[in-house]
Amino acid sequence: MKQFIEEMEEYAKNKNVPIIEKDSITFIMKYIKLHNVKNILEIGSAIGYSAILMASVAEDVKVTTIERDENRYMECLKNVKKAGMDKKINVVYQDALEINLSGEIKYDLIFIDAAKGQYTKFFEKFKYFLADDGIIVTDNLKFHGYVGSKKKIESKNLASLVRKIEKYILFLKDNEEFETKFYDVGDGLSVSVRKNKAR
Ligand code: SAH
Ligand code: MG
């Protein structure tokens, strides 16, 4: 397993696939263990690196992960098979903003790690599928150090993306429904929980 994980890290590095940083996935895995998380929804599978690591925490952890890019989806499927986790990880090939979840399953953890410009949309869409005491984790809130820094950004696309992440952070800070903590691990993580759990 360890060697396989390293192979995926190597592949991601060579092919420029933005997989989660070590500190961040360690942080999430600890949470899964500590809180007995069973059902996880991941937005943005890439090659399955984070899904496989989250699923590896305990026997009864199940992950549904959504990916819209065909090549990455195929690569993810392949890796999930290799890890022997086809029973634990359900890989869905679709745009997460277009998916219709049945609503039968409520997730203990929703991991938002897809298009950075659409974080608010993902949050607003998938919060309905969160268990009452579940958490929504978002990755890359520092966006490689660009967010909140005075660094001059030349590219217009990049600048616009950074503004969107900054808006998302404000959206979380001002949210009436959810309380969010921000963590300076990896590329910046947030953990959001419902404020009013007894309803
Ligand atoms: N969670 C992975 C990394 C995901 S990278 C890991 O840490 O191992 C982000 C992925 O989200 C990319 O592969 C991209 O294709 C996918 N993505 C972006 N927007 C999406 C959307 N709207 N629906 C589904 N997947 C999306
Ligand atoms: Mg990420």
PDB file of C-alpha atoms and ligand atoms in Angstrom:
ATOM      1  CA  MET A   1       0.000   0.000   0.000  1.00  0.00           C
ATOM      2  CA  LYS A   2       2.703   2.463   1.002  1.00  0.00           C
ATOM      3  CA  GLN A   3       4.541   1.862  -2.231  1.00  0.00           C
ATOM      4  CA  PHE A   4       1.368   2.291  -4.250  1.00  0.00           C
ATOM      5  CA  ILE A   5       0.653   5.611  -2.531  1.00  0.00           C
ATOM      6  CA  GLU A   6       4.157   6.751  -3.411  1.00  0.00           C
ATOM      7  CA  GLU A   7       3.608   5.716  -7.009  1.00  0.00           C
ATOM      8  CA  MET A   8       0.496   7.878  -7.159  1.00  0.00           C
ATOM      9  CA  GLU A   9       2.425  10.804  -5.669  1.00  0.00           C
ATOM     10  CA  GLU A  10       5.105  10.346  -8.314  1.00  0.00           C
ATOM     11  CA  TYR A  11       2.509  10.160 -11.093  1.00  0.00           C
ATOM     12  CA  ALA A  12       0.784  13.303  -9.823  1.00  0.00           C
ATOM     13  CA  LYS A  13       4.067  15.168  -9.730  1.00  0.00           C
ATOM     14  CA  ASN A  14       5.053  14.144 -13.248  1.00  0.00           C
ATOM     15  CA  LYS A  15       1.642  14.844 -14.752  1.00  0.00           C
ATOM     16  CA  ASN A  16       0.907  17.988 -12.777  1.00  0.00           C
ATOM     17  CA  VAL A  17      -2.133  16.586 -11.008  1.00  0.00           C
ATOM     18  CA  PRO A  18      -2.898  18.776  -7.992  1.00  0.00           C
ATOM     19  CA  ILE A  19      -3.306  16.142  -5.272  1.00  0.00           C
ATOM     20  CA  ILE A  20      -3.731  17.097  -1.641  1.00  0.00           C
ATOM     21  CA  GLU A  21      -0.709  17.911   0.493  1.00  0.00           C
ATOM     22  CA  LYS A  22       0.544  15.369   3.020  1.00  0.00           C
ATOM     23  CA  ASP A  23      -0.243  17.465   6.110  1.00  0.00           C
ATOM     24  CA  SER A  24      -3.784  18.091   4.920  1.00  0.00           C
ATOM     25  CA  ILE A  25      -4.665  14.475   4.195  1.00  0.00           C
ATOM     26  CA  THR A  26      -3.113  13.443   7.523  1.00  0.00           C
ATOM     27  CA  PHE A  27      -5.325  16.028   9.227  1.00  0.00           C
ATOM     28  CA  ILE A  28      -8.449  14.679   7.496  1.00  0.00           C
ATOM     29  CA  MET A  29      -7.553  11.049   8.173  1.00  0.00           C
ATOM     30  CA  LYS A  30      -7.157  11.810  11.880  1.00  0.00           C
ATOM     31  CA  TYR A  31     -10.579  13.415  11.931  1.00  0.00           C
ATOM     32  CA  ILE A  32     -12.119  10.379  10.190  1.00  0.00           C
ATOM     33  CA  LYS A  33     -10.617   8.059  12.774  1.00  0.00           C
ATOM     34  CA  LEU A  34     -11.436  10.199  15.796  1.00  0.00           C
ATOM     35  CA  HIS A  35     -15.050  10.798  14.824  1.00  0.00           C
ATOM     36  CA  ASN A  36     -15.815   7.390  13.345  1.00  0.00           C
ATOM     37  CA  VAL A  37     -16.687   8.877   9.983  1.00  0.00           C
ATOM     38  CA  LYS A  38     -18.386   6.309   7.753  1.00  0.00           C
ATOM     39  CA  ASN A  39     -19.779   8.040   4.678  1.00  0.00           C
ATOM     40  CA  ILE A  40     -17.703  10.502   2.722  1.00  0.00           C
ATOM     41  CA  LEU A  41     -18.549  12.543  -0.349  1.00  0.00           C
ATOM     42  CA  GLU A  42     -15.655  13.987  -2.315  1.00  0.00           C
ATOM     43  CA  ILE A  43     -16.016  16.619  -5.015  1.00  0.00           C
ATOM     44  CA  GLY A  44     -12.985  16.296  -7.303  1.00  0.00           C
ATOM     45  CA  SER A  45     -11.385  12.832  -7.408  1.00  0.00           C
ATOM     46  CA  ALA A  46      -8.461  13.488  -9.750  1.00  0.00           C
ATOM     47  CA  ILE A  47      -6.583  10.159  -9.719  1.00  0.00           C
ATOM     48  CA  GLY A  48      -8.157   8.905  -6.500  1.00  0.00           C
ATOM     49  CA  TYR A  49      -5.277   9.740  -4.203  1.00  0.00           C
ATOM     50  CA  SER A  50      -7.252  11.428  -1.409  1.00  0.00           C
ATOM     51  CA  ALA A  51     -10.241   9.062  -1.822  1.00  0.00           C
ATOM     52  CA  ILE A  52      -8.045   5.994  -1.387  1.00  0.00           C
ATOM     53  CA  LEU A  53      -6.288   7.434   1.653  1.00  0.00           C
ATOM     54  CA  MET A  54      -9.562   8.469   3.305  1.00  0.00           C
ATOM     55  CA  ALA A  55     -11.084   5.045   2.594  1.00  0.00           C
ATOM     56  CA  SER A  56      -8.036   3.336   4.063  1.00  0.00           C
ATOM     57  CA  VAL A  57      -8.625   4.734   7.556  1.00  0.00           C
ATOM     58  CA  ALA A  58     -11.094   2.035   8.629  1.00  0.00           C
ATOM     59  CA  GLU A  59     -12.890  -1.019   7.302  1.00  0.00           C
ATOM     60  CA  ASP A  60     -16.310   0.621   7.301  1.00  0.00           C
ATOM     61  CA  VAL A  61     -15.445   3.917   5.609  1.00  0.00           C
ATOM     62  CA  LYS A  62     -17.199   4.424   2.281  1.00  0.00           C
ATOM     63  CA  VAL A  63     -16.376   7.144  -0.225  1.00  0.00           C
ATOM     64  CA  THR A  64     -18.366   8.504  -3.139  1.00  0.00           C
ATOM     65  CA  THR A  65     -16.138  10.656  -5.296  1.00  0.00           C
ATOM     66  CA  ILE A  66     -17.117  12.774  -8.299  1.00  0.00           C
ATOM     67  CA  GLU A  67     -14.867  13.635 -11.257  1.00  0.00           C
ATOM     68  CA  ARG A  68     -15.781  15.393 -14.502  1.00  0.00           C
ATOM     69  CA  ASP A  69     -12.556  14.869 -16.426  1.00  0.00           C
ATOM     70  CA  GLU A  70     -12.609  11.617 -18.383  1.00  0.00           C
ATOM     71  CA  ASN A  71      -8.916  10.818 -18.232  1.00  0.00           C
ATOM     72  CA  ARG A  72      -8.718  11.453 -14.527  1.00  0.00           C
ATOM     73  CA  TYR A  73     -11.854   9.462 -13.932  1.00  0.00           C
ATOM     74  CA  MET A  74     -10.323   6.483 -15.793  1.00  0.00           C
ATOM     75  CA  GLU A  75      -7.086   6.823 -13.889  1.00  0.00           C
ATOM     76  CA  CYS A  76      -9.031   7.024 -10.637  1.00  0.00           C
ATOM     77  CA  LEU A  77     -10.989   3.850 -11.429  1.00  0.00           C
ATOM     78  CA  LYS A  78      -7.764   2.062 -12.219  1.00  0.00           C
ATOM     79  CA  ASN A  79      -6.172   3.124  -8.943  1.00  0.00           C
ATOM     80  CA  VAL A  80      -9.228   2.250  -6.874  1.00  0.00           C
ATOM     81  CA  LYS A  81      -9.143  -1.259  -8.381  1.00  0.00           C
ATOM     82  CA  LYS A  82      -5.427  -1.563  -7.757  1.00  0.00           C
ATOM     83  CA  ALA A  83      -5.992  -0.602  -4.134  1.00  0.00           C
ATOM     84  CA  GLY A  84      -8.661  -3.311  -3.917  1.00  0.00           C
ATOM     85  CA  MET A  85     -11.211  -0.714  -2.913  1.00  0.00           C
ATOM     86  CA  ASP A  86     -13.922  -1.007  -5.555  1.00  0.00           C
ATOM     87  CA  LYS A  87     -16.383  -1.995  -2.824  1.00  0.00           C
ATOM     88  CA  LYS A  88     -15.552   1.017  -0.655  1.00  0.00           C
ATOM     89  CA  ILE A  89     -15.109   3.755  -3.235  1.00  0.00           C
ATOM     90  CA  ASN A  90     -17.751   4.682  -5.740  1.00  0.00           C
ATOM     91  CA  VAL A  91     -16.282   6.813  -8.527  1.00  0.00           C
ATOM     92  CA  VAL A  92     -18.829   8.899 -10.403  1.00  0.00           C
ATOM     93  CA  TYR A  93     -18.015  10.387 -13.804  1.00  0.00           C
ATOM     94  CA  GLN A  94     -20.004  13.616 -13.886  1.00  0.00           C
ATOM     95  CA  ASP A  95     -19.892  17.338 -13.314  1.00  0.00           C
ATOM     96  CA  ALA A  96     -20.669  17.714  -9.618  1.00  0.00           C
ATOM     97  CA  LEU A  97     -22.863  20.733 -10.297  1.00  0.00           C
ATOM     98  CA  GLU A  98     -25.073  18.608 -12.551  1.00  0.00           C
ATOM     99  CA  ILE A  99     -25.357  15.499 -10.437  1.00  0.00           C
ATOM    100  CA  ASN A 100     -28.622  14.465  -8.820  1.00  0.00           C
ATOM    101  CA  LEU A 101     -27.952  12.714  -5.543  1.00  0.00           C
ATOM    102  CA  SER A 102     -30.828  10.582  -4.291  1.00  0.00           C
ATOM    103  CA  GLY A 103     -30.573  12.051  -0.804  1.00  0.00           C
ATOM    104  CA  GLU A 104     -30.787   8.589   0.769  1.00  0.00           C
ATOM    105  CA  ILE A 105     -27.328   8.878   2.192  1.00  0.00           C
ATOM    106  CA  LYS A 106     -26.291  11.679   4.483  1.00  0.00           C
ATOM    107  CA  TYR A 107     -22.564  12.177   4.570  1.00  0.00           C
ATOM    108  CA  ASP A 108     -20.474  12.554   7.714  1.00  0.00           C
ATOM    109  CA  LEU A 109     -17.798  14.351   5.751  1.00  0.00           C
ATOM    110  CA  ILE A 110     -18.012  16.268   2.504  1.00  0.00           C
ATOM    111  CA  PHE A 111     -14.664  17.139   0.979  1.00  0.00           C
ATOM    112  CA  ILE A 112     -14.743  20.016  -1.504  1.00  0.00           C
ATOM    113  CA  ASP A 113     -11.640  19.867  -3.695  1.00  0.00           C
ATOM    114  CA  ALA A 114     -12.760  20.637  -7.271  1.00  0.00           C
ATOM    115  CA  ALA A 115     -12.833  23.837  -9.381  1.00  0.00           C
ATOM    116  CA  LYS A 116     -11.713  26.582  -7.016  1.00  0.00           C
ATOM    117  CA  GLY A 117     -13.934  29.210  -8.604  1.00  0.00           C
ATOM    118  CA  GLN A 118     -17.069  27.245  -7.754  1.00  0.00           C
ATOM    119  CA  TYR A 119     -16.585  26.522  -4.095  1.00  0.00           C
ATOM    120  CA  THR A 120     -19.612  28.504  -2.977  1.00  0.00           C
ATOM    121  CA  LYS A 121     -21.810  26.652  -5.457  1.00  0.00           C
ATOM    122  CA  PHE A 122     -20.542  23.279  -4.278  1.00  0.00           C
ATOM    123  CA  PHE A 123     -21.097  24.247  -0.669  1.00  0.00           C
ATOM    124  CA  GLU A 124     -24.643  25.470  -1.269  1.00  0.00           C
ATOM    125  CA  LYS A 125     -25.525  22.408  -3.311  1.00  0.00           C
ATOM    126  CA  PHE A 126     -24.077  19.674  -1.139  1.00  0.00           C
ATOM    127  CA  LYS A 127     -24.844  21.012   2.350  1.00  0.00           C
ATOM    128  CA  TYR A 128     -28.269  19.361   2.024  1.00  0.00           C
ATOM    129  CA  PHE A 129     -26.567  15.973   1.952  1.00  0.00           C
ATOM    130  CA  LEU A 130     -24.576  16.532   5.119  1.00  0.00           C
ATOM    131  CA  ALA A 131     -25.457  14.597   8.287  1.00  0.00           C
ATOM    132  CA  ASP A 132     -26.561  16.831  11.159  1.00  0.00           C
ATOM    133  CA  ASP A 133     -23.230  16.448  12.908  1.00  0.00           C
ATOM    134  CA  GLY A 134     -21.207  16.188   9.701  1.00  0.00           C
ATOM    135  CA  ILE A 135     -18.457  18.486   8.464  1.00  0.00           C
ATOM    136  CA  ILE A 136     -17.624  20.135   5.193  1.00  0.00           C
ATOM    137  CA  VAL A 137     -13.888  20.322   4.540  1.00  0.00           C
ATOM    138  CA  THR A 138     -12.509  22.582   1.828  1.00  0.00           C
ATOM    139  CA  ASP A 139      -8.978  22.381   0.422  1.00  0.00           C
ATOM    140  CA  ASN A 140      -6.640  24.950  -1.158  1.00  0.00           C
ATOM    141  CA  LEU A 141      -7.900  28.068   0.585  1.00  0.00           C
ATOM    142  CA  LYS A 142      -4.454  29.617   0.363  1.00  0.00           C
ATOM    143  CA  PHE A 143      -4.193  28.667  -3.283  1.00  0.00           C
ATOM    144  CA  HIS A 144      -0.432  28.252  -3.292  1.00  0.00           C
ATOM    145  CA  GLY A 145       0.068  31.365  -1.195  1.00  0.00           C
ATOM    146  CA  TYR A 146      -1.815  33.737  -3.503  1.00  0.00           C
ATOM    147  CA  VAL A 147      -4.870  34.191  -1.309  1.00  0.00           C
ATOM    148  CA  GLY A 148      -4.521  36.986   1.209  1.00  0.00           C
ATOM    149  CA  SER A 149      -1.060  37.963   0.008  1.00  0.00           C
ATOM    150  CA  LYS A 150      -0.065  41.214  -1.600  1.00  0.00           C
ATOM    151  CA  LYS A 151       1.867  39.372  -4.279  1.00  0.00           C
ATOM    152  CA  LYS A 152       1.168  40.943  -7.640  1.00  0.00           C
ATOM    153  CA  ILE A 153      -0.636  38.520  -9.928  1.00  0.00           C
ATOM    154  CA  GLU A 154      -0.019  38.981 -13.635  1.00  0.00           C
ATOM    155  CA  SER A 155      -2.490  36.501 -15.056  1.00  0.00           C
ATOM    156  CA  LYS A 156      -6.109  37.706 -15.206  1.00  0.00           C
ATOM    157  CA  ASN A 157      -7.483  34.197 -14.828  1.00  0.00           C
ATOM    158  CA  LEU A 158      -5.399  33.555 -11.775  1.00  0.00           C
ATOM    159  CA  ALA A 159      -6.364  36.893 -10.238  1.00  0.00           C
ATOM    160  CA  SER A 160     -10.034  36.143 -10.798  1.00  0.00           C
ATOM    161  CA  LEU A 161      -9.689  32.721  -9.195  1.00  0.00           C
ATOM    162  CA  VAL A 162      -7.963  34.191  -6.166  1.00  0.00           C
ATOM    163  CA  ARG A 163     -10.778  36.737  -5.810  1.00  0.00           C
ATOM    164  CA  LYS A 164     -13.318  33.913  -5.917  1.00  0.00           C
ATOM    165  CA  ILE A 165     -11.546  32.001  -3.176  1.00  0.00           C
ATOM    166  CA  GLU A 166     -11.410  35.182  -1.098  1.00  0.00           C
ATOM    167  CA  LYS A 167     -15.141  35.581  -1.622  1.00  0.00           C
ATOM    168  CA  TYR A 168     -15.711  32.001  -0.560  1.00  0.00           C
ATOM    169  CA  ILE A 169     -13.754  32.620   2.641  1.00  0.00           C
ATOM    170  CA  LEU A 170     -15.990  35.627   3.377  1.00  0.00           C
ATOM    171  CA  PHE A 171     -19.048  33.528   2.565  1.00  0.00           C
ATOM    172  CA  LEU A 172     -17.898  30.997   5.181  1.00  0.00           C
ATOM    173  CA  LYS A 173     -17.034  33.670   7.751  1.00  0.00           C
ATOM    174  CA  ASP A 174     -20.399  35.378   7.384  1.00  0.00           C
ATOM    175  CA  ASN A 175     -22.429  32.176   7.160  1.00  0.00           C
ATOM    176  CA  GLU A 176     -25.449  32.066   9.448  1.00  0.00           C
ATOM    177  CA  GLU A 177     -25.917  28.313   9.188  1.00  0.00           C
ATOM    178  CA  PHE A 178     -22.344  27.093   9.501  1.00  0.00           C
ATOM    179  CA  GLU A 179     -19.455  27.827  11.816  1.00  0.00           C
ATOM    180  CA  THR A 180     -16.082  27.516  10.093  1.00  0.00           C
ATOM    181  CA  LYS A 181     -12.572  27.086  11.396  1.00  0.00           C
ATOM    182  CA  PHE A 182      -9.611  27.766   9.142  1.00  0.00           C
ATOM    183  CA  TYR A 183      -6.432  25.732   9.443  1.00  0.00           C
ATOM    184  CA  ASP A 184      -3.014  26.701   8.246  1.00  0.00           C
ATOM    185  CA  VAL A 185      -2.059  23.197   7.143  1.00  0.00           C
ATOM    186  CA  GLY A 186      -0.956  22.264   3.651  1.00  0.00           C
ATOM    187  CA  ASP A 187      -2.484  24.653   1.139  1.00  0.00           C
ATOM    188  CA  GLY A 188      -5.056  25.872   3.680  1.00  0.00           C
ATOM    189  CA  LEU A 189      -8.063  23.900   4.924  1.00  0.00           C
ATOM    190  CA  SER A 190     -11.406  24.854   6.384  1.00  0.00           C
ATOM    191  CA  VAL A 191     -13.772  22.796   8.491  1.00  0.00           C
ATOM    192  CA  SER A 192     -17.422  23.858   8.616  1.00  0.00           C
ATOM    193  CA  VAL A 193     -20.009  22.508  11.053  1.00  0.00           C
ATOM    194  CA  ARG A 194     -23.682  23.345  11.489  1.00  0.00           C
ATOM    195  CA  LYS A 195     -24.292  25.954  14.141  1.00  0.00           C
ATOM    196  CA  ASN A 196     -27.669  24.677  15.141  1.00  0.00           C
ATOM    197  CA  LYS A 197     -27.372  20.938  15.460  1.00  0.00           C
ATOM    198  CA  ALA A 198     -30.499  20.345  17.496  1.00  0.00           C
ATOM    199  CA  ARG A 199     -33.309  20.808  15.015  1.00  0.00           C
TER     200      ARG A 199
HETATM  201  N1  SAH B   1      -9.046  15.314  -4.346  1.00  0.00           N
HETATM  202  C1  SAH B   1      -7.918  15.005  -5.209  1.00  0.00           C
HETATM  203  C2  SAH B   1      -7.498  16.200  -6.039  1.00  0.00           C
HETATM  204  C3  SAH B   1      -8.579  16.793  -6.869  1.00  0.00           C
HETATM  205  S1  SAH B   1      -7.956  17.962  -8.043  1.00  0.00           S
HETATM  206  C4  SAH B   1      -6.751  14.585  -4.342  1.00  0.00           C
HETATM  207  O1  SAH B   1      -6.407  15.344  -3.433  1.00  0.00           O
HETATM  208  O2  SAH B   1      -6.184  13.526  -4.572  1.00  0.00           O
HETATM  209  C5  SAH B   1      -9.462  18.657  -8.578  1.00  0.00           C
HETATM  210  C6  SAH B   1     -10.258  17.775  -9.528  1.00  0.00           C
HETATM  211  O3  SAH B   1     -11.582  18.294  -9.579  1.00  0.00           O
HETATM  212  C7  SAH B   1      -9.752  17.786 -10.964  1.00  0.00           C
HETATM  213  O4  SAH B   1      -9.414  16.481 -11.363  1.00  0.00           O
HETATM  214  C8  SAH B   1     -10.924  18.337 -11.782  1.00  0.00           C
HETATM  215  O5  SAH B   1     -11.093  17.688 -13.029  1.00  0.00           O
HETATM  216  C9  SAH B   1     -12.099  18.062 -10.878  1.00  0.00           C
HETATM  217  N2  SAH B   1     -13.239  18.970 -11.030  1.00  0.00           N
HETATM  218  C10 SAH B   1     -13.228  20.321 -11.170  1.00  0.00           C
HETATM  219  N3  SAH B   1     -14.470  20.808 -11.239  1.00  0.00           N
HETATM  220  C11 SAH B   1     -15.314  19.741 -11.147  1.00  0.00           C
HETATM  221  C12 SAH B   1     -16.721  19.600 -11.173  1.00  0.00           C
HETATM  222  N4  SAH B   1     -17.526  20.662 -11.328  1.00  0.00           N
HETATM  223  N5  SAH B   1     -17.249  18.365 -11.050  1.00  0.00           N
HETATM  224  C13 SAH B   1     -16.449  17.275 -10.923  1.00  0.00           C
HETATM  225  N6  SAH B   1     -15.100  17.351 -10.893  1.00  0.00           N
HETATM  226  C14 SAH B   1     -14.533  18.559 -11.014  1.00  0.00           C
HETATM  227 MG    MG B   2      -6.745  20.163  -3.266  1.00  0.00          MG
END
